[in-house]
Structure formats: structure tokens, C-alpha cells
Amino acid sequence: MNEVLLRSLTPSVLGILVRRGADFAAAEDAVQDALVEAVRVWPADPPRDPKGWLVTVAWRRFLDATRADTARRRREDLVDEEPAPVPGPATDDTLQLYFLCAHPSLTPSSAVALTLRAVGGLTTRQIAHAYLVPEATMAQRISRAKRTVSGVRFDQPGDVATVLRVLYLVFNEGYSGDVDLAAEAIRLTRQLAAAIDHPEVAGLLALMLLHHARRAARTAPDGSLVPLAEQDRGLWETKSIAEGVEILQAALARDRLGEFQAQAAVAALHADAPTAEETDWVQIVEWYDELVRLTDSPVVRLNRAVAVGEADGPRAGLAALAALDDSLPRHTAVAAYLHERDGDLTKAARLYAEAAQKAPNLPERNHLTRQAARLNTHRGR
């Protein structure tokens, strides 16, 4: 079963059902049912036209639900004539669906969660991790969003800021492992940049390109993580870096700074350094100061603490870290790194081991475990 294929087809199938008259919540449920059926049927009997198959099955599921729901009698005219099972249109509805999910009736956080689940294809667990909330909390948020838009006609698209947030979160999930998902987020952001002259859209595209340029160096052949300072910079894609920097410079020249432009500026400074030792950490701290002003995000403050530790020494970084909640994800890993830089290998090893237990994924857990083992071995000599 090709899960990437199913994920790529989902937005288009969902868009077709919405255009045929299904409200979004009912359409999303019908598409999910069709995907479950595809997982069951396709391995033994793959269709010649996967998209047409999904459209037909999803539409039938929607019609079945419509017939059974007396509260939706206004759709009875759709029941009389079922469309023939033909391939869906070749147009790409994905970006339009991102805007439709950012509906004015939803709060920005709910709109992002619903879009990630229904269009981005992310699991509730993945979305909860991106938002730093428990999975049960996110499940309730998505359910409330579905109830809010149930029966709503999607003729009022949402705002650009919410769509950018969704695209960034989808990219981050792809950047963590599924390269195809990251590439899809870049493709959609390119479409948005071509349609909307907005410096933050350009900033997000630049940020994605600069991060994605390092993808080949992020992991070793055995799948283990390679920290930024240890990456082979010869593997970085210089073409993507040059494009990202050019787009960023044009956006910054408009003097309408936003958080994506500031994040891209940090990424550009990393990309510009020939070696890790030559990184301009002082400028990076300045950009993090701008990000704190723009967002007041605890994650930004955590990253700033690392940058301060590099620019002004590990004790300055630890002082910045002390002002943050120690329950913040990756707080313990940052503390371990800064204590190692400060020469306290015993405490660093303990913190690396503790951070490994809290790691959100297996590659990160293995990396932190190796860091703890490395320090313990060094101390035992």
C-alpha cells in the first residue's frame, strides 16, 4: 500500500466532494472511509485509476450518510443521480482547500488543527506534538472544529496568516522524516507566493528552501541524526540556499518584518557560514531577539538560549535557560548541551539520558542516548 499516494490524492478527492455539494465535515468523513477501504482492497486489487476509485467510493459513502441523516433532507436531490465513476479533474485544489479550512467561523488554532488533519493528512498525535498539547486536548479541538463547520458553505476563505501557519507545520512534519510531505509544503507555498504579493509568504518560502537545502546532511547512512554543527556542508544544496537568500533579501527590503522572515534570516546565517565555527552567533541572537518581540514564543526563547550560549558562553546560555519552564520540550536536551559546553560532564550525561526518555521520536532518542553514553565513556577513562 502506497501511503504517500493516498496522502497526495486526499486533498483533491476532498475538493471534488465539496464542489459537488457536500459540506466539509461530511466530505472529510466520507474520504476517510474511502481511504480505509483502499487500504483493505488495493493490495489485492489495485485500481487502474486510483483517484477515480477514491472519488467514487467517497461519494457513495457521502450519499449513504445523507440518506441516513434526516436532518439533511435538503440534499435529497443529490441522491437521485449518482455521478459516474470518472477520473477527477486535473486541477490542484489543495491550496484552495487550505484557505477554505481557515474559515472565519473558526479560531486560528482550530482552523490550523482541522486543516492539518483533513487536508495535510497528519495524525492527531502529530498535530498535538506540533502544538505542544496533549493528544486528547487536540482531539477535542478538532472535533469542535468539525462541529462548528458542519453544514457551513465554504464560500468565505480564511486569512493568509492561518494558511501560512498550516503550511509551516506541514513542512516541519515532513522535514522531520517524510521528505515528500516537506516538498509538497514547498510546492504549495510557491503557488501562494505566485498568487499573493506578501513579504511573509516570501519569508516562509525562503525559510523552507533554506531548511530543505540541508536535508541530505541531516541523517547518517544508518538513519541517525547528524547535528547541524557536524553536518557535511558539501551535501547542502547551494542552489536552494541561493534561491532562499535571494527571496529573503527581497522580502526584508520591504521593511515589513514578520516571524517567518526573521526565522529565515537565522537559517540564512547558518547557511552562509563555511564552517560551524564561523557561524555569526551574535547576529543570530539579534534575530532571535526580534522573534521574541514578534511572537513571545517559549520555543523561540529556548532556541535563543542556545544562541546566547554560543555567542556569550555556556553560562550565559544557562542563565537564559533558567528563565524558561523546564517542562518545555527539548529544554532538558538544551540544558545537557550547555552543561557539557561548561565542562560539567557528569550533569550533562545525566541530562542527556533524561532528555532521551522525553524525546518525541526514535531518531532523536537514539541521538541523545549516544550523547549520554559518549560522556559516560569519556568520564570512565
PDB file of C-alpha atoms in Angstrom, residues 128-253:
ATOM      1  CA  ALA A 128      -0.734  17.683  19.234  1.00  0.00           C
ATOM      2  CA  HIS A 129       3.050  17.432  19.293  1.00  0.00           C
ATOM      3  CA  ALA A 130       3.375  20.425  16.958  1.00  0.00           C
ATOM      4  CA  TYR A 131       1.133  22.450  19.285  1.00  0.00           C
ATOM      5  CA  LEU A 132       2.792  21.200  22.493  1.00  0.00           C
ATOM      6  CA  VAL A 133      -0.548  19.986  23.902  1.00  0.00           C
ATOM      7  CA  PRO A 134      -1.826  16.527  24.999  1.00  0.00           C
ATOM      8  CA  GLU A 135      -3.280  14.344  22.259  1.00  0.00           C
ATOM      9  CA  ALA A 136      -6.697  14.243  23.996  1.00  0.00           C
ATOM     10  CA  THR A 137      -6.832  18.047  24.028  1.00  0.00           C
ATOM     11  CA  MET A 138      -6.087  18.209  20.321  1.00  0.00           C
ATOM     12  CA  ALA A 139      -8.675  15.522  19.536  1.00  0.00           C
ATOM     13  CA  GLN A 140     -11.320  17.629  21.298  1.00  0.00           C
ATOM     14  CA  ARG A 141     -10.208  20.751  19.428  1.00  0.00           C
ATOM     15  CA  ILE A 142     -10.506  19.018  16.057  1.00  0.00           C
ATOM     16  CA  SER A 143     -13.915  17.587  16.966  1.00  0.00           C
ATOM     17  CA  ARG A 144     -15.175  21.027  17.972  1.00  0.00           C
ATOM     18  CA  ALA A 145     -13.880  22.484  14.706  1.00  0.00           C
ATOM     19  CA  LYS A 146     -15.717  19.834  12.699  1.00  0.00           C
ATOM     20  CA  ARG A 147     -18.950  20.554  14.582  1.00  0.00           C
ATOM     21  CA  THR A 148     -18.523  24.288  14.032  1.00  0.00           C
ATOM     22  CA  VAL A 149     -18.206  23.989  10.263  1.00  0.00           C
ATOM     23  CA  SER A 150     -20.762  21.207   9.847  1.00  0.00           C
ATOM     24  CA  GLY A 151     -23.315  22.484   7.339  1.00  0.00           C
ATOM     25  CA  VAL A 152     -21.358  25.681   6.617  1.00  0.00           C
ATOM     26  CA  ARG A 153     -20.999  26.664   2.978  1.00  0.00           C
ATOM     27  CA  PHE A 154     -17.338  27.259   2.285  1.00  0.00           C
ATOM     28  CA  ASP A 155     -17.647  30.480   0.304  1.00  0.00           C
ATOM     29  CA  GLN A 156     -15.628  32.656   2.729  1.00  0.00           C
ATOM     30  CA  PRO A 157     -11.956  31.731   2.608  1.00  0.00           C
ATOM     31  CA  GLY A 158      -9.811  32.394   5.656  1.00  0.00           C
ATOM     32  CA  ASP A 159      -6.797  34.637   6.100  1.00  0.00           C
ATOM     33  CA  VAL A 160      -3.259  34.235   4.792  1.00  0.00           C
ATOM     34  CA  ALA A 161      -1.668  34.104   8.257  1.00  0.00           C
ATOM     35  CA  THR A 162      -3.578  30.942   9.198  1.00  0.00           C
ATOM     36  CA  VAL A 163      -2.735  29.263   5.886  1.00  0.00           C
ATOM     37  CA  LEU A 164       0.954  30.109   6.358  1.00  0.00           C
ATOM     38  CA  ARG A 165       0.878  28.571   9.844  1.00  0.00           C
ATOM     39  CA  VAL A 166      -0.598  25.354   8.466  1.00  0.00           C
ATOM     40  CA  LEU A 167       1.910  25.145   5.625  1.00  0.00           C
ATOM     41  CA  TYR A 168       4.790  25.660   8.066  1.00  0.00           C
ATOM     42  CA  LEU A 169       3.573  22.916  10.398  1.00  0.00           C
ATOM     43  CA  VAL A 170       3.095  20.503   7.484  1.00  0.00           C
ATOM     44  CA  PHE A 171       6.625  21.318   6.306  1.00  0.00           C
ATOM     45  CA  ASN A 172       8.029  20.709   9.787  1.00  0.00           C
ATOM     46  CA  GLU A 173       6.400  17.281   9.957  1.00  0.00           C
ATOM     47  CA  GLY A 174       7.826  16.441   6.542  1.00  0.00           C
ATOM     48  CA  TYR A 175      11.232  17.834   7.474  1.00  0.00           C
ATOM     49  CA  SER A 176      11.275  15.521  10.480  1.00  0.00           C
ATOM     50  CA  GLY A 177      11.107  12.447   8.289  1.00  0.00           C
ATOM     51  CA  ASP A 178       8.778  12.415   5.274  1.00  0.00           C
ATOM     52  CA  VAL A 179      10.669  14.376   2.599  1.00  0.00           C
ATOM     53  CA  ASP A 180       7.725  14.139   0.193  1.00  0.00           C
ATOM     54  CA  LEU A 181       5.500  15.973   2.683  1.00  0.00           C
ATOM     55  CA  ALA A 182       8.070  18.763   3.039  1.00  0.00           C
ATOM     56  CA  ALA A 183       8.362  19.050  -0.736  1.00  0.00           C
ATOM     57  CA  GLU A 184       4.561  19.291  -1.002  1.00  0.00           C
ATOM     58  CA  ALA A 185       4.537  22.162   1.504  1.00  0.00           C
ATOM     59  CA  ILE A 186       7.200  23.960  -0.552  1.00  0.00           C
ATOM     60  CA  ARG A 187       5.192  23.415  -3.753  1.00  0.00           C
ATOM     61  CA  LEU A 188       2.053  24.900  -2.216  1.00  0.00           C
ATOM     62  CA  THR A 189       3.962  27.841  -0.736  1.00  0.00           C
ATOM     63  CA  ARG A 190       5.419  28.550  -4.190  1.00  0.00           C
ATOM     64  CA  GLN A 191       1.879  28.635  -5.553  1.00  0.00           C
ATOM     65  CA  LEU A 192       0.836  31.016  -2.800  1.00  0.00           C
ATOM     66  CA  ALA A 193       3.856  33.275  -3.389  1.00  0.00           C
ATOM     67  CA  ALA A 194       2.991  33.437  -7.093  1.00  0.00           C
ATOM     68  CA  ALA A 195      -0.604  34.412  -6.293  1.00  0.00           C
ATOM     69  CA  ILE A 196      -0.069  36.811  -3.361  1.00  0.00           C
ATOM     70  CA  ASP A 197       2.497  39.601  -3.102  1.00  0.00           C
ATOM     71  CA  HIS A 198       3.129  39.371   0.647  1.00  0.00           C
ATOM     72  CA  PRO A 199       6.536  39.557   2.405  1.00  0.00           C
ATOM     73  CA  GLU A 200       5.627  36.879   4.959  1.00  0.00           C
ATOM     74  CA  VAL A 201       4.651  34.438   2.187  1.00  0.00           C
ATOM     75  CA  ALA A 202       8.073  35.085   0.662  1.00  0.00           C
ATOM     76  CA  GLY A 203       9.656  34.729   4.089  1.00  0.00           C
ATOM     77  CA  LEU A 204       8.067  31.327   4.622  1.00  0.00           C
ATOM     78  CA  LEU A 205       9.162  30.124   1.175  1.00  0.00           C
ATOM     79  CA  ALA A 206      12.731  31.295   1.880  1.00  0.00           C
ATOM     80  CA  LEU A 207      12.703  29.553   5.272  1.00  0.00           C
ATOM     81  CA  MET A 208      11.513  26.273   3.758  1.00  0.00           C
ATOM     82  CA  LEU A 209      14.106  26.376   0.975  1.00  0.00           C
ATOM     83  CA  LEU A 210      16.961  27.116   3.384  1.00  0.00           C
ATOM     84  CA  HIS A 211      15.981  24.290   5.736  1.00  0.00           C
ATOM     85  CA  HIS A 212      15.220  21.835   2.959  1.00  0.00           C
ATOM     86  CA  ALA A 213      18.631  22.511   1.385  1.00  0.00           C
ATOM     87  CA  ARG A 214      20.220  20.694   4.353  1.00  0.00           C
ATOM     88  CA  ARG A 215      18.032  17.585   4.190  1.00  0.00           C
ATOM     89  CA  ALA A 216      20.714  15.279   2.707  1.00  0.00           C
ATOM     90  CA  ALA A 217      23.112  16.104   5.543  1.00  0.00           C
ATOM     91  CA  ARG A 218      20.645  15.754   8.414  1.00  0.00           C
ATOM     92  CA  THR A 219      20.942  11.981   8.752  1.00  0.00           C
ATOM     93  CA  ALA A 220      23.773   9.456   8.519  1.00  0.00           C
ATOM     94  CA  PRO A 221      23.530   6.383   6.258  1.00  0.00           C
ATOM     95  CA  ASP A 222      22.272   4.371   9.252  1.00  0.00           C
ATOM     96  CA  GLY A 223      19.421   6.847   9.785  1.00  0.00           C
ATOM     97  CA  SER A 224      20.889   8.504  12.875  1.00  0.00           C
ATOM     98  CA  LEU A 225      20.601  12.258  13.335  1.00  0.00           C
ATOM     99  CA  VAL A 226      23.548  14.493  12.461  1.00  0.00           C
ATOM    100  CA  PRO A 227      23.586  17.769  14.460  1.00  0.00           C
ATOM    101  CA  LEU A 228      23.942  20.980  12.465  1.00  0.00           C
ATOM    102  CA  ALA A 229      27.494  21.594  13.697  1.00  0.00           C
ATOM    103  CA  GLU A 230      28.584  18.155  12.474  1.00  0.00           C
ATOM    104  CA  GLN A 231      26.843  18.130   9.094  1.00  0.00           C
ATOM    105  CA  ASP A 232      28.821  17.781   5.879  1.00  0.00           C
ATOM    106  CA  ARG A 233      28.173  21.189   4.354  1.00  0.00           C
ATOM    107  CA  GLY A 234      29.253  19.881   0.995  1.00  0.00           C
ATOM    108  CA  LEU A 235      25.951  17.986   0.911  1.00  0.00           C
ATOM    109  CA  TRP A 236      23.905  21.159   1.277  1.00  0.00           C
ATOM    110  CA  GLU A 237      22.087  22.233  -1.897  1.00  0.00           C
ATOM    111  CA  THR A 238      23.698  25.530  -2.853  1.00  0.00           C
ATOM    112  CA  LYS A 239      21.064  26.271  -5.497  1.00  0.00           C
ATOM    113  CA  SER A 240      18.242  26.127  -2.939  1.00  0.00           C
ATOM    114  CA  ILE A 241      20.278  28.197  -0.494  1.00  0.00           C
ATOM    115  CA  ALA A 242      20.944  30.875  -3.118  1.00  0.00           C
ATOM    116  CA  GLU A 243      17.259  30.988  -4.076  1.00  0.00           C
ATOM    117  CA  GLY A 244      16.174  31.181  -0.447  1.00  0.00           C
ATOM    118  CA  VAL A 245      18.601  34.013   0.333  1.00  0.00           C
ATOM    119  CA  GLU A 246      17.528  35.963  -2.757  1.00  0.00           C
ATOM    120  CA  ILE A 247      13.838  35.635  -1.857  1.00  0.00           C
ATOM    121  CA  LEU A 248      14.562  36.618   1.754  1.00  0.00           C
ATOM    122  CA  GLN A 249      16.574  39.702   0.810  1.00  0.00           C
ATOM    123  CA  ALA A 250      13.752  40.945  -1.418  1.00  0.00           C
ATOM    124  CA  ALA A 251      11.224  40.408   1.385  1.00  0.00           C
ATOM    125  CA  LEU A 252      13.352  42.134   4.044  1.00  0.00           C
ATOM    126  CA  ALA A 253      13.864  45.122   1.728  1.00  0.00           C
TER     127      ALA A 253
END
